[in-house]
C-alpha cells in the first residue's frame, strides 16, 4: 500500500469514527462516511470490502487508541505506585481520565461493539472477549491480598464490578456532556478503596 493509499484509508476510518460518534450505527452508511471524508463512495469501496470491513477497521483503530495507548498510560501510573491501594487508585483514575480525554472514540466504540457481527451472525464481542481485561484487573486485587492491604475478597468478582463501573462511566460521558467524570473518579476510588481495605 502506498503512502497516499494509507493516508486516504486513514481519512476514511476517521470519517467513519466521526459519523459513528455523532450519528450512530444505523446512520453511518458508506455514503455518509464518503460525504464526511469529502470523497466518492466508490473510493471507499476501493479500500474496504463493505460496511462491515470498514467497521472492523474502525474497531481496530479505536482499540489501538483506547486499549493500546490507554493501557500504556494507565500501566505507567500503576507501575509508579508503591502500595496496592495506590495501584488500585491509579488504575481507576487512569482509566477514567483516559475515557474523559477520548469521548469521540468512546462514542464510536459504544456503537461498534454491540453491533459488529461475525460471519455466522453472532456478536463479535461476548464474555470471552472481555476476559483479558477482567483477568488483568483481578491481578490488582490479588496483589492487595498478597500484601495484606486488602480484606478477603474474590478478585475476579471485584474486578468485574469495577469494570462495570468504569465501562458505565464511558457510556455516561457520551450521553451526558456535563457529566463530571473527575467527581465520579474521586467517589469511585474512595468507594473501592474503603470496600477492599483490610
XYZ file of C-alpha atoms in Angstrom:
198
model
C 0.000 0.000 0.000
C 1.384 3.394 -0.980
C 1.599 6.309 1.436
C -1.220 8.059 -0.442
C -3.441 4.996 -0.126
C -2.622 4.666 3.567
C -3.435 8.343 4.182
C -6.724 8.036 2.298
C -7.644 4.845 4.139
C -6.894 6.564 7.448
C -9.072 9.538 6.442
C -11.971 7.188 5.679
C -11.617 5.476 9.050
C -11.504 8.837 10.854
C -14.623 9.961 8.978
C -16.392 6.751 9.992
C -15.427 7.341 13.634
C -16.866 10.865 13.418
C -20.106 9.579 11.884
C -20.485 6.769 14.414
C -19.823 9.091 17.343
C -22.201 11.763 16.094
C -24.933 9.885 14.198
C -24.887 6.296 15.462
C -24.610 2.871 13.871
C -27.612 2.904 11.538
C -26.899 6.359 10.101
C -23.247 5.556 9.414
C -23.662 4.339 5.863
C -20.894 4.253 3.270
C -22.493 7.259 1.607
C -22.483 9.193 4.892
C -18.836 8.310 5.513
C -17.907 9.341 1.964
C -19.618 12.698 2.456
C -17.848 13.174 5.805
C -14.480 12.356 4.231
C -15.140 14.509 1.164
C -14.616 11.632 -1.287
C -16.738 9.473 -3.556
C -18.431 6.353 -2.244
C -16.592 4.369 -4.901
C -13.287 5.348 -3.360
C -14.375 3.744 -0.083
C -15.110 0.530 -1.992
C -11.555 0.604 -3.321
C -10.185 0.500 0.226
C -12.841 -1.550 2.050
C -14.846 -4.614 1.021
C -18.014 -3.156 2.533
C -19.565 -1.586 5.591
C -18.554 -4.418 7.928
C -14.971 -4.271 6.696
C -14.895 -0.532 7.373
C -16.400 -1.003 10.829
C -13.764 -3.628 11.627
C -11.090 -1.104 10.636
C -12.760 1.471 12.889
C -12.695 -1.016 15.728
C -9.000 -1.745 15.178
C -8.204 1.975 15.132
C -10.234 2.774 18.237
C -8.961 -0.301 20.062
C -5.401 0.763 19.289
C -6.108 4.157 20.851
C -8.247 3.021 23.754
C -6.709 -0.307 24.671
C -3.210 0.352 23.400
C -2.335 3.912 24.323
C -4.805 3.918 27.210
C -3.349 0.763 28.721
C 0.199 2.054 28.392
C -0.601 5.364 30.075
C -2.527 3.705 32.891
C 0.070 0.976 33.366
C 2.795 3.588 33.798
C 0.766 5.163 36.612
C 0.207 1.770 38.237
C 3.893 0.820 37.995
C 4.906 4.114 39.620
C 2.656 3.435 42.625
C 4.232 1.562 45.535
C 1.273 0.235 47.551
C -1.628 -1.934 46.412
C -4.024 0.863 47.428
C -2.147 3.393 45.313
C -2.004 0.972 42.380
C -5.771 0.471 42.553
C -6.342 4.232 42.739
C -4.018 4.751 39.765
C -5.936 2.120 37.787
C -9.325 3.690 38.448
C -8.229 7.288 37.946
C -6.098 6.453 34.896
C -8.930 4.623 33.155
C -11.470 7.350 33.828
C -9.099 10.150 32.842
C -8.392 8.406 29.546
C -12.126 7.984 28.903
C -12.652 11.701 29.556
C -9.932 12.602 27.060
C -11.310 10.297 24.336
C -15.069 10.902 24.280
C -15.233 10.670 20.482
C -13.529 7.284 20.373
C -15.635 6.007 23.286
C -18.808 7.066 21.471
C -17.725 5.219 18.309
C -16.726 2.156 20.313
C -20.121 2.180 22.007
C -21.759 1.954 18.588
C -19.476 -0.683 17.094
C -19.106 -3.173 19.939
C -22.755 -4.224 20.340
C -23.474 -4.180 16.588
C -20.460 -5.734 14.871
C -21.106 -9.372 13.955
C -19.076 -12.392 12.938
C -19.717 -14.098 9.615
C -22.133 -16.523 11.316
C -24.198 -13.609 12.680
C -23.098 -13.975 16.296
C -21.904 -10.970 18.275
C -18.199 -10.306 17.841
C -17.962 -9.205 21.484
C -19.043 -11.544 24.235
C -17.821 -12.585 27.672
C -14.766 -14.303 26.193
C -13.666 -11.065 24.509
C -13.686 -9.272 27.860
C -11.767 -11.989 29.694
C -8.266 -10.456 29.320
C -9.490 -7.150 30.787
C -11.162 -8.833 33.762
C -8.132 -11.057 34.361
C -5.775 -8.075 34.258
C -7.927 -6.090 36.667
C -8.161 -9.059 39.031
C -4.361 -9.029 39.335
C -4.608 -5.694 41.172
C -6.858 -7.232 43.792
C -4.708 -10.364 44.022
C -1.718 -8.119 44.693
C -3.577 -6.358 47.504
C -4.479 -9.711 49.036
C -0.860 -10.858 48.826
C 0.433 -7.720 50.565
C -2.272 -7.913 53.236
C -3.637 -4.471 52.333
C -6.988 -5.847 51.116
C -9.511 -7.869 53.061
C -10.509 -11.346 51.886
C -12.308 -10.738 48.589
C -12.908 -12.630 45.373
C -10.539 -10.848 42.952
C -12.476 -11.772 39.799
C -15.872 -10.768 41.156
C -14.459 -7.490 42.454
C -12.666 -6.896 39.142
C -15.914 -7.480 37.261
C -17.765 -4.995 39.490
C -15.064 -2.374 38.997
C -15.045 -2.830 35.220
C -18.828 -2.355 35.125
C -18.389 0.940 36.973
C -15.648 2.109 34.587
C -17.485 0.964 31.460
C -20.662 2.609 32.752
C -18.786 5.901 33.002
C -17.776 5.535 29.352
C -21.450 5.262 28.384
C -22.491 8.137 30.654
C -19.808 10.548 29.445
C -21.007 10.083 25.860
C -24.693 10.500 26.744
C -24.190 13.450 29.097
C -21.600 16.091 28.098
C -21.988 17.705 31.534
C -21.091 14.532 33.402
C -18.405 15.332 35.997
C -16.041 12.420 35.498
C -13.488 13.885 37.912
C -16.031 13.776 40.742
C -17.029 10.289 39.624
C -13.377 9.176 39.703
C -12.947 10.511 43.246
C -16.097 8.795 44.518
C -15.405 5.509 42.759
C -11.825 5.428 44.031
C -12.930 6.151 47.603
C -15.693 3.562 47.377
C -13.418 0.751 46.196
C -10.543 1.620 48.498
C -12.855 1.575 51.516
C -14.588 -1.553 50.259
C -11.449 -3.659 49.912
C -9.331 -2.384 52.799
C -8.212 -4.949 55.350
